[in-house]
mmCIF file of C-alpha atoms and ligand atoms in Angstrom:
data_model
loop_
_atom_site.group_PDB
_atom_site.id
_atom_site.type_symbol
_atom_site.label_atom_id
_atom_site.label_comp_id
_atom_site.label_asym_id
_atom_site.label_seq_id
_atom_site.Cartn_x
_atom_site.Cartn_y
_atom_site.Cartn_z
ATOM 1 C CA MET A 1 50.582 -96.309 21.326
ATOM 2 C CA LEU A 2 51.715 -99.818 22.257
ATOM 3 C CA ALA A 3 52.951 -100.375 25.799
ATOM 4 C CA TYR A 4 55.531 -102.989 26.730
ATOM 5 C CA VAL A 5 54.405 -105.276 29.563
ATOM 6 C CA ASN A 6 56.692 -108.173 30.534
ATOM 7 C CA GLY A 7 58.014 -108.822 27.040
ATOM 8 C CA LYS A 8 54.870 -108.071 25.010
ATOM 9 C CA PHE A 9 53.752 -104.928 23.198
ATOM 10 C CA LEU A 10 50.066 -104.369 23.980
ATOM 11 C CA SER A 11 47.424 -101.786 23.086
ATOM 12 C CA LYS A 12 46.470 -99.224 25.724
ATOM 13 C CA ASP A 13 43.376 -101.243 26.736
ATOM 14 C CA ASP A 14 45.217 -104.544 26.995
ATOM 15 C CA ALA A 15 48.257 -103.153 28.832
ATOM 16 C CA VAL A 16 47.249 -103.909 32.419
ATOM 17 C CA VAL A 17 48.940 -105.183 35.568
ATOM 18 C CA SER A 18 47.411 -107.109 38.445
ATOM 19 C CA VAL A 19 45.784 -105.408 41.450
ATOM 20 C CA PHE A 20 48.122 -107.665 43.465
ATOM 21 C CA ASP A 21 51.190 -106.023 41.931
ATOM 22 C CA HIS A 22 53.273 -104.663 44.800
ATOM 23 C CA GLY A 23 53.946 -101.574 42.718
ATOM 24 C CA PHE A 24 50.228 -100.813 43.012
ATOM 25 C CA LEU A 25 49.822 -102.063 46.592
ATOM 26 C CA TYR A 26 52.939 -100.488 48.112
ATOM 27 C CA GLY A 27 54.660 -98.255 45.553
ATOM 28 C CA ASP A 28 57.370 -100.920 45.581
ATOM 29 C CA GLY A 29 59.390 -100.348 42.435
ATOM 30 C CA VAL A 30 61.869 -98.201 40.506
ATOM 31 C CA TYR A 31 61.644 -96.204 37.305
ATOM 32 C CA GLU A 32 63.431 -93.947 34.830
ATOM 33 C CA THR A 33 62.155 -91.184 32.572
ATOM 34 C CA MET A 34 64.026 -90.654 29.309
ATOM 35 C CA ARG A 35 63.864 -88.565 26.177
ATOM 36 C CA ALA A 36 64.586 -89.609 22.636
ATOM 37 C CA TYR A 37 65.765 -87.016 20.151
ATOM 38 C CA ARG A 38 65.662 -87.961 16.465
ATOM 39 C CA GLY A 39 64.954 -91.587 17.337
ATOM 40 C CA LYS A 40 67.836 -91.999 19.773
ATOM 41 C CA ILE A 41 67.482 -92.200 23.544
ATOM 42 C CA PHE A 42 69.544 -89.435 25.146
ATOM 43 C CA LEU A 43 72.125 -90.679 27.686
ATOM 44 C CA LEU A 44 70.575 -94.164 27.698
ATOM 45 C CA GLY A 45 73.642 -95.717 29.365
ATOM 46 C CA LYS A 46 73.425 -93.298 32.303
ATOM 47 C CA HIS A 47 69.703 -93.985 32.791
ATOM 48 C CA LEU A 48 70.303 -97.756 32.728
ATOM 49 C CA THR A 49 73.109 -97.427 35.275
ATOM 50 C CA ARG A 50 70.887 -95.401 37.608
ATOM 51 C CA LEU A 51 68.017 -97.880 37.127
ATOM 52 C CA LYS A 52 70.339 -100.663 38.276
ATOM 53 C CA GLN A 53 71.559 -98.603 41.259
ATOM 54 C CA SER A 54 67.963 -97.879 42.305
ATOM 55 C CA ALA A 55 66.989 -101.549 41.917
ATOM 56 C CA ASP A 56 70.027 -102.673 43.944
ATOM 57 C CA ALA A 57 69.161 -100.170 46.669
ATOM 58 C CA ILE A 58 65.746 -101.798 47.168
ATOM 59 C CA SER A 59 67.042 -105.375 46.694
ATOM 60 C CA LEU A 60 65.130 -105.808 43.449
ATOM 61 C CA ALA A 61 66.658 -108.100 40.832
ATOM 62 C CA LEU A 62 66.101 -106.672 37.346
ATOM 63 C CA PRO A 63 64.166 -109.065 35.094
ATOM 64 C CA LEU A 64 66.668 -108.678 32.222
ATOM 65 C CA PRO A 65 70.319 -107.723 31.804
ATOM 66 C CA LEU A 66 70.798 -103.971 31.222
ATOM 67 C CA ASP A 67 71.644 -104.350 27.521
ATOM 68 C CA LYS A 68 68.383 -106.263 26.946
ATOM 69 C CA ILE A 69 66.460 -103.542 28.813
ATOM 70 C CA GLY A 70 68.114 -101.009 26.502
ATOM 71 C CA GLU A 71 66.993 -103.084 23.502
ATOM 72 C CA ALA A 72 63.405 -103.199 24.807
ATOM 73 C CA LEU A 73 63.421 -99.396 25.192
ATOM 74 C CA ASN A 74 64.657 -98.953 21.628
ATOM 75 C CA GLU A 75 62.075 -101.458 20.392
ATOM 76 C CA ALA A 76 59.369 -99.416 22.130
ATOM 77 C CA LEU A 77 60.414 -96.457 19.954
ATOM 78 C CA THR A 78 60.495 -98.536 16.773
ATOM 79 C CA VAL A 79 57.131 -100.281 17.188
ATOM 80 C CA ASN A 80 55.535 -96.910 17.940
ATOM 81 C CA LYS A 81 57.418 -95.143 15.079
ATOM 82 C CA LEU A 82 58.660 -92.419 17.408
ATOM 83 C CA ASN A 83 61.501 -89.972 16.883
ATOM 84 C CA GLU A 84 60.917 -87.182 19.410
ATOM 85 C CA ALA A 85 59.643 -89.108 22.393
ATOM 86 C CA TYR A 86 59.092 -89.388 26.101
ATOM 87 C CA LEU A 87 59.828 -92.825 27.584
ATOM 88 C CA ARG A 88 59.171 -94.214 31.026
ATOM 89 C CA ILE A 89 60.369 -97.594 32.227
ATOM 90 C CA GLN A 90 58.981 -98.925 35.457
ATOM 91 C CA ILE A 91 59.999 -102.117 37.204
ATOM 92 C CA SER A 92 57.923 -103.122 40.199
ATOM 93 C CA ARG A 93 58.367 -105.951 42.695
ATOM 94 C CA GLY A 94 55.720 -107.912 40.811
ATOM 95 C CA THR A 95 52.518 -109.770 41.655
ATOM 96 C CA GLY A 96 52.200 -111.522 45.004
ATOM 97 C CA GLU A 97 50.026 -112.039 48.049
ATOM 98 C CA ILE A 98 49.380 -109.060 50.316
ATOM 99 C CA GLY A 99 52.341 -108.523 52.632
ATOM 100 C CA LEU A 100 55.592 -106.609 52.660
ATOM 101 C CA ASP A 101 57.987 -109.492 52.155
ATOM 102 C CA PRO A 102 59.513 -109.129 48.668
ATOM 103 C CA ALA A 103 59.744 -112.939 48.504
ATOM 104 C CA LEU A 104 55.942 -112.979 48.050
ATOM 105 C CA CYS A 105 56.544 -111.786 44.478
ATOM 106 C CA PRO A 106 58.274 -114.407 42.332
ATOM 107 C CA ALA A 107 58.954 -112.125 39.336
ATOM 108 C CA PRO A 108 59.169 -108.348 38.811
ATOM 109 C CA THR A 109 56.807 -106.537 36.443
ATOM 110 C CA MET A 110 58.468 -104.458 33.713
ATOM 111 C CA VAL A 111 56.497 -101.812 31.844
ATOM 112 C CA ILE A 112 57.638 -99.327 29.183
ATOM 113 C CA LEU A 113 55.389 -96.428 28.238
ATOM 114 C CA THR A 114 56.138 -94.008 25.408
ATOM 115 C CA ARG A 115 54.482 -91.010 23.853
ATOM 116 C CA PRO A 116 55.422 -88.407 21.266
ATOM 117 C CA PHE A 117 57.272 -85.570 22.979
ATOM 118 C CA LYS A 118 55.239 -82.393 22.992
ATOM 119 C CA ASP A 119 57.504 -79.366 23.291
ATOM 120 C CA TYR A 120 56.924 -77.173 26.325
ATOM 121 C CA PRO A 121 55.510 -73.722 25.492
ATOM 122 C CA PRO A 122 58.433 -71.474 24.403
ATOM 123 C CA GLU A 123 57.159 -68.735 26.783
ATOM 124 C CA LEU A 124 58.243 -70.891 29.724
ATOM 125 C CA TYR A 125 61.845 -70.640 28.552
ATOM 126 C CA ALA A 126 61.571 -67.014 27.439
ATOM 127 C CA ASN A 127 60.010 -65.746 30.682
ATOM 128 C CA GLY A 128 60.951 -68.376 33.235
ATOM 129 C CA VAL A 129 58.642 -70.004 35.781
ATOM 130 C CA ALA A 130 57.644 -69.368 39.383
ATOM 131 C CA VAL A 131 58.596 -71.790 42.157
ATOM 132 C CA ALA A 132 57.545 -71.975 45.788
ATOM 133 C CA ILE A 133 59.506 -73.301 48.737
ATOM 134 C CA VAL A 134 57.113 -75.804 50.337
ATOM 135 C CA GLN A 135 56.691 -76.987 53.930
ATOM 136 C CA THR A 136 56.916 -80.694 53.068
ATOM 137 C CA ARG A 137 60.504 -81.745 53.715
ATOM 138 C CA ARG A 138 62.400 -84.051 51.359
ATOM 139 C CA ASN A 139 62.666 -87.591 52.738
ATOM 140 C CA HIS A 140 65.537 -88.138 55.152
ATOM 141 C CA PRO A 141 68.185 -90.236 53.351
ATOM 142 C CA LEU A 142 68.122 -92.725 56.221
ATOM 143 C CA ALA A 143 64.339 -93.134 55.841
ATOM 144 C CA LEU A 144 63.896 -93.302 52.050
ATOM 145 C CA ASP A 145 66.996 -92.108 50.238
ATOM 146 C CA PRO A 146 66.084 -89.512 47.558
ATOM 147 C CA ALA A 147 69.012 -90.935 45.543
ATOM 148 C CA ILE A 148 66.767 -93.928 44.773
ATOM 149 C CA LYS A 149 64.515 -93.244 41.800
ATOM 150 C CA GLY A 150 61.626 -95.161 43.278
ATOM 151 C CA THR A 151 57.963 -95.236 42.271
ATOM 152 C CA ASN A 152 56.871 -94.375 45.804
ATOM 153 C CA PHE A 153 56.195 -90.691 45.171
ATOM 154 C CA LEU A 154 54.017 -89.519 48.070
ATOM 155 C CA ASN A 155 56.744 -87.244 49.456
ATOM 156 C CA ASN A 156 56.901 -85.410 46.127
ATOM 157 C CA ILE A 157 53.127 -85.477 45.603
ATOM 158 C CA LEU A 158 52.515 -83.771 48.968
ATOM 159 C CA ALA A 159 55.029 -81.107 47.930
ATOM 160 C CA LYS A 160 53.342 -80.784 44.522
ATOM 161 C CA ILE A 161 49.919 -80.263 46.135
ATOM 162 C CA GLU A 162 51.400 -77.412 48.196
ATOM 163 C CA SER A 163 53.095 -75.841 45.210
ATOM 164 C CA LEU A 164 49.879 -76.010 43.154
ATOM 165 C CA LYS A 165 48.024 -74.270 45.986
ATOM 166 C CA ALA A 166 50.706 -71.573 45.902
ATOM 167 C CA GLY A 167 50.162 -71.193 42.142
ATOM 168 C CA ALA A 168 53.758 -72.227 41.428
ATOM 169 C CA TYR A 169 55.093 -74.257 38.513
ATOM 170 C CA GLU A 170 57.374 -76.312 40.763
ATOM 171 C CA GLY A 171 57.684 -76.835 44.511
ATOM 172 C CA ILE A 172 61.127 -76.683 46.086
ATOM 173 C CA MET A 173 61.678 -78.949 49.079
ATOM 174 C CA LEU A 174 64.140 -78.374 51.890
ATOM 175 C CA ASN A 175 65.948 -81.303 53.478
ATOM 176 C CA TRP A 176 65.463 -82.444 57.073
ATOM 177 C CA GLN A 177 67.958 -79.778 58.268
ATOM 178 C CA GLY A 178 66.309 -76.940 56.366
ATOM 179 C CA TYR A 179 68.789 -76.741 53.476
ATOM 180 C CA VAL A 180 67.465 -76.386 49.924
ATOM 181 C CA ALA A 181 67.208 -79.872 48.393
ATOM 182 C CA GLU A 182 65.347 -80.181 45.085
ATOM 183 C CA GLY A 183 62.080 -79.797 43.219
ATOM 184 C CA THR A 184 59.296 -82.389 43.146
ATOM 185 C CA ILE A 185 60.619 -83.673 39.786
ATOM 186 C CA SER A 186 63.700 -81.529 39.211
ATOM 187 C CA ASN A 187 67.086 -80.410 40.504
ATOM 188 C CA LEU A 188 67.735 -76.774 41.295
ATOM 189 C CA PHE A 189 70.573 -74.375 40.449
ATOM 190 C CA ALA A 190 71.322 -70.796 41.492
ATOM 191 C CA VAL A 191 73.858 -68.274 40.197
ATOM 192 C CA LYS A 192 75.527 -65.917 42.609
ATOM 193 C CA LYS A 193 78.244 -63.428 41.609
ATOM 194 C CA GLY A 194 79.002 -65.506 38.501
ATOM 195 C CA ILE A 195 79.275 -68.818 40.394
ATOM 196 C CA LEU A 196 76.916 -71.658 39.515
ATOM 197 C CA GLN A 197 75.680 -73.242 42.723
ATOM 198 C CA THR A 198 73.614 -76.378 43.318
ATOM 199 C CA PRO A 199 72.738 -78.436 46.404
ATOM 200 C CA SER A 200 75.399 -81.085 47.037
ATOM 201 C CA LEU A 201 74.550 -84.792 46.976
ATOM 202 C CA GLU A 202 74.991 -84.947 50.777
ATOM 203 C CA THR A 203 71.901 -82.698 51.015
ATOM 204 C CA GLY A 204 69.858 -85.800 50.149
ATOM 205 C CA ILE A 205 68.690 -85.423 46.538
ATOM 206 C CA LEU A 206 68.372 -87.422 43.353
ATOM 207 C CA GLU A 207 71.617 -87.189 41.373
ATOM 208 C CA GLY A 208 69.924 -85.909 38.243
ATOM 209 C CA ILE A 209 71.444 -86.913 34.934
ATOM 210 C CA THR A 210 70.617 -83.440 33.608
ATOM 211 C CA ARG A 211 72.222 -81.904 36.741
ATOM 212 C CA ASP A 212 75.444 -83.828 36.058
ATOM 213 C CA LEU A 213 75.502 -82.770 32.406
ATOM 214 C CA VAL A 214 74.835 -79.107 33.296
ATOM 215 C CA LEU A 215 77.711 -79.136 35.810
ATOM 216 C CA HIS A 216 79.952 -80.666 33.136
ATOM 217 C CA LEU A 217 78.897 -78.087 30.527
ATOM 218 C CA ALA A 218 79.469 -75.244 32.994
ATOM 219 C CA ARG A 219 83.005 -76.437 33.755
ATOM 220 C CA LYS A 220 83.683 -76.843 30.026
ATOM 221 C CA GLY A 221 82.492 -73.252 29.518
ATOM 222 C CA LYS A 222 84.765 -71.985 32.361
ATOM 223 C CA ILE A 223 81.816 -71.098 34.593
ATOM 224 C CA PRO A 224 82.892 -71.695 38.213
ATOM 225 C CA THR A 225 80.698 -74.275 39.973
ATOM 226 C CA GLU A 226 79.992 -75.042 43.590
ATOM 227 C CA GLU A 227 78.051 -77.961 45.131
ATOM 228 C CA LEU A 228 77.056 -76.873 48.603
ATOM 229 C CA LEU A 229 74.591 -76.904 51.476
ATOM 230 C CA MET A 230 72.313 -74.093 50.248
ATOM 231 C CA ARG A 231 70.314 -72.005 52.687
ATOM 232 C CA PRO A 232 66.854 -70.786 51.627
ATOM 233 C CA ARG A 233 67.883 -67.172 52.258
ATOM 234 C CA ASP A 234 70.818 -67.565 49.868
ATOM 235 C CA LEU A 235 68.476 -68.950 47.231
ATOM 236 C CA LEU A 236 66.147 -65.988 47.703
ATOM 237 C CA ARG A 237 69.095 -63.612 47.120
ATOM 238 C CA ALA A 238 70.395 -65.411 44.001
ATOM 239 C CA ASP A 239 71.082 -63.446 40.808
ATOM 240 C CA GLU A 240 69.700 -66.264 38.656
ATOM 241 C CA CYS A 241 67.963 -69.565 39.192
ATOM 242 C CA PHE A 242 66.885 -72.541 37.069
ATOM 243 C CA ILE A 243 65.636 -76.101 37.381
ATOM 244 C CA THR A 244 66.676 -79.165 35.394
ATOM 245 C CA ASN A 245 65.342 -82.553 34.465
ATOM 246 C CA THR A 246 65.305 -84.889 31.499
ATOM 247 C CA THR A 247 62.084 -83.513 30.052
ATOM 248 C CA VAL A 248 62.360 -79.745 30.690
ATOM 249 C CA GLU A 249 66.168 -79.701 30.199
ATOM 250 C CA VAL A 250 67.240 -76.277 31.602
ATOM 251 C CA LEU A 251 64.261 -74.121 32.630
ATOM 252 C CA PRO A 252 64.759 -70.590 34.025
ATOM 253 C CA VAL A 253 63.128 -69.692 37.352
ATOM 254 C CA THR A 254 62.278 -65.996 37.598
ATOM 255 C CA VAL A 255 60.076 -65.925 40.704
ATOM 256 C CA ILE A 256 60.660 -67.612 44.078
ATOM 257 C CA ASP A 257 57.927 -67.341 46.705
ATOM 258 C CA GLY A 258 56.373 -64.417 44.833
ATOM 259 C CA GLN A 259 59.643 -62.418 44.687
ATOM 260 C CA PRO A 260 61.567 -61.785 41.438
ATOM 261 C CA VAL A 261 64.932 -63.511 41.036
ATOM 262 C CA GLY A 262 67.565 -60.881 40.143
ATOM 263 C CA ASN A 263 65.946 -58.540 37.617
ATOM 264 C CA GLY A 264 63.044 -60.965 37.109
ATOM 265 C CA ARG A 265 64.244 -62.170 33.700
ATOM 266 C CA PRO A 266 66.190 -65.348 32.764
ATOM 267 C CA GLY A 267 69.849 -64.534 33.444
ATOM 268 C CA PRO A 268 72.895 -64.698 31.132
ATOM 269 C CA ILE A 269 74.484 -67.812 32.671
ATOM 270 C CA THR A 270 71.126 -69.609 32.565
ATOM 271 C CA GLU A 271 70.777 -68.650 28.872
ATOM 272 C CA ARG A 272 74.295 -69.891 28.132
ATOM 273 C CA LEU A 273 73.619 -73.240 29.793
ATOM 274 C CA MET A 274 70.261 -73.613 28.032
ATOM 275 C CA GLN A 275 72.067 -73.146 24.709
ATOM 276 C CA ALA A 276 74.951 -75.436 25.676
ATOM 277 C CA TYR A 277 72.485 -78.167 26.666
ATOM 278 C CA ARG A 278 70.570 -77.847 23.389
ATOM 279 C CA SER A 279 73.776 -77.958 21.411
ATOM 280 C CA GLU A 280 74.796 -81.140 23.304
ATOM 281 C CA VAL A 281 71.441 -82.673 22.342
ATOM 282 C CA GLN A 282 71.997 -81.660 18.689
ATOM 283 C CA HIS A 283 75.382 -83.342 18.654
ATOM 284 C CA HIS A 284 74.280 -86.626 20.137
ATOM 285 C CA VAL A 285 73.801 -89.181 17.387
HETATM 286 N N1 PDD B 1 62.145 -86.672 37.388
HETATM 287 N N2 PDD B 1 64.792 -84.845 41.305
HETATM 288 C C1 PDD B 1 63.659 -85.571 41.295
HETATM 289 C C2 PDD B 1 62.919 -85.785 42.580
HETATM 290 C C3 PDD B 1 63.182 -86.105 40.083
HETATM 291 O O1 PDD B 1 62.055 -86.844 40.075
HETATM 292 C C4 PDD B 1 63.913 -85.856 38.883
HETATM 293 C C5 PDD B 1 63.478 -86.407 37.556
HETATM 294 C C6 PDD B 1 65.089 -85.098 38.949
HETATM 295 C C7 PDD B 1 65.943 -84.816 37.734
HETATM 296 O O2 PDD B 1 66.567 -85.994 37.253
HETATM 297 P P1 PDD B 1 67.005 -86.164 35.723
HETATM 298 O O3 PDD B 1 67.792 -84.962 35.363
HETATM 299 O O4 PDD B 1 67.840 -87.396 35.747
HETATM 300 O O5 PDD B 1 65.744 -86.287 34.902
HETATM 301 C C8 PDD B 1 65.503 -84.612 40.182
HETATM 302 C C9 PDD B 1 61.686 -87.268 36.144
HETATM 303 C C10 PDD B 1 61.816 -86.351 34.974
HETATM 304 C C11 PDD B 1 60.294 -87.816 36.321
HETATM 305 O O6 PDD B 1 59.871 -87.952 37.471
HETATM 306 O O7 PDD B 1 59.652 -88.165 35.353
#
């Protein structure tokens, strides 16, 4: 697999960045994860827009215009002869002397990594996964806004360590006020009395591209939706639950903190949205 580093496609061994890169020293950078289906990057425009928003939020000037970044991503698929693929683009502050001042880094570092997409085991979708509500709180938006898709991931990693200890597939973080926020790498949905509920953006979450598409598909399918401040006890009493992100798409959650969700099986609205999402993917050309 050839990796893109600052304009060049390099073999795994040659694809290296400096130990003085501020991405390595300080986690100073932004990224996007994407999926390509049948050789085409799904919702590329939305990922590029969010990449730009994240970069703006940390005062990072992108090294190329967005259309050229899109071309580099597509080239990464072509040179690696990939159709079903995982892609990650990462843009860090770049190489510079030790110190926090971004001006120490004259040019950002841009890396694109790809790999063939390996389907998740079908049992995950058939049976659902277990999640655990963790103690680690999601970053306060006034400290490090979760809306920024930044490469500084310690908040999520601490939550992941807790969720692994609990034997859960994903850890669910609460926000600073104790409302349900999101997973370590996913957004969360619940279904209650036929209404699809998800934490509102004011909770302090990443506005997932999958989350937005699921809300759109629900409205199209006449499923009532509600974006709200969600209390943990309401989540624990949900009839259905699922998580979303670019790679897992819509994944049913059947256990929360060791307790079954509803009847312990993926629910009918979850199933409908899983199908609607897959059909959307089929129709994208
Ligand atoms: N993660 N919330 C967080 C904290 C995330 O890291 C992600 C995505 C999401 C879902 O966003 P989207 O639907 O746009 O993928 C929500 C990606 C998959 C990652 O870290 O690789």
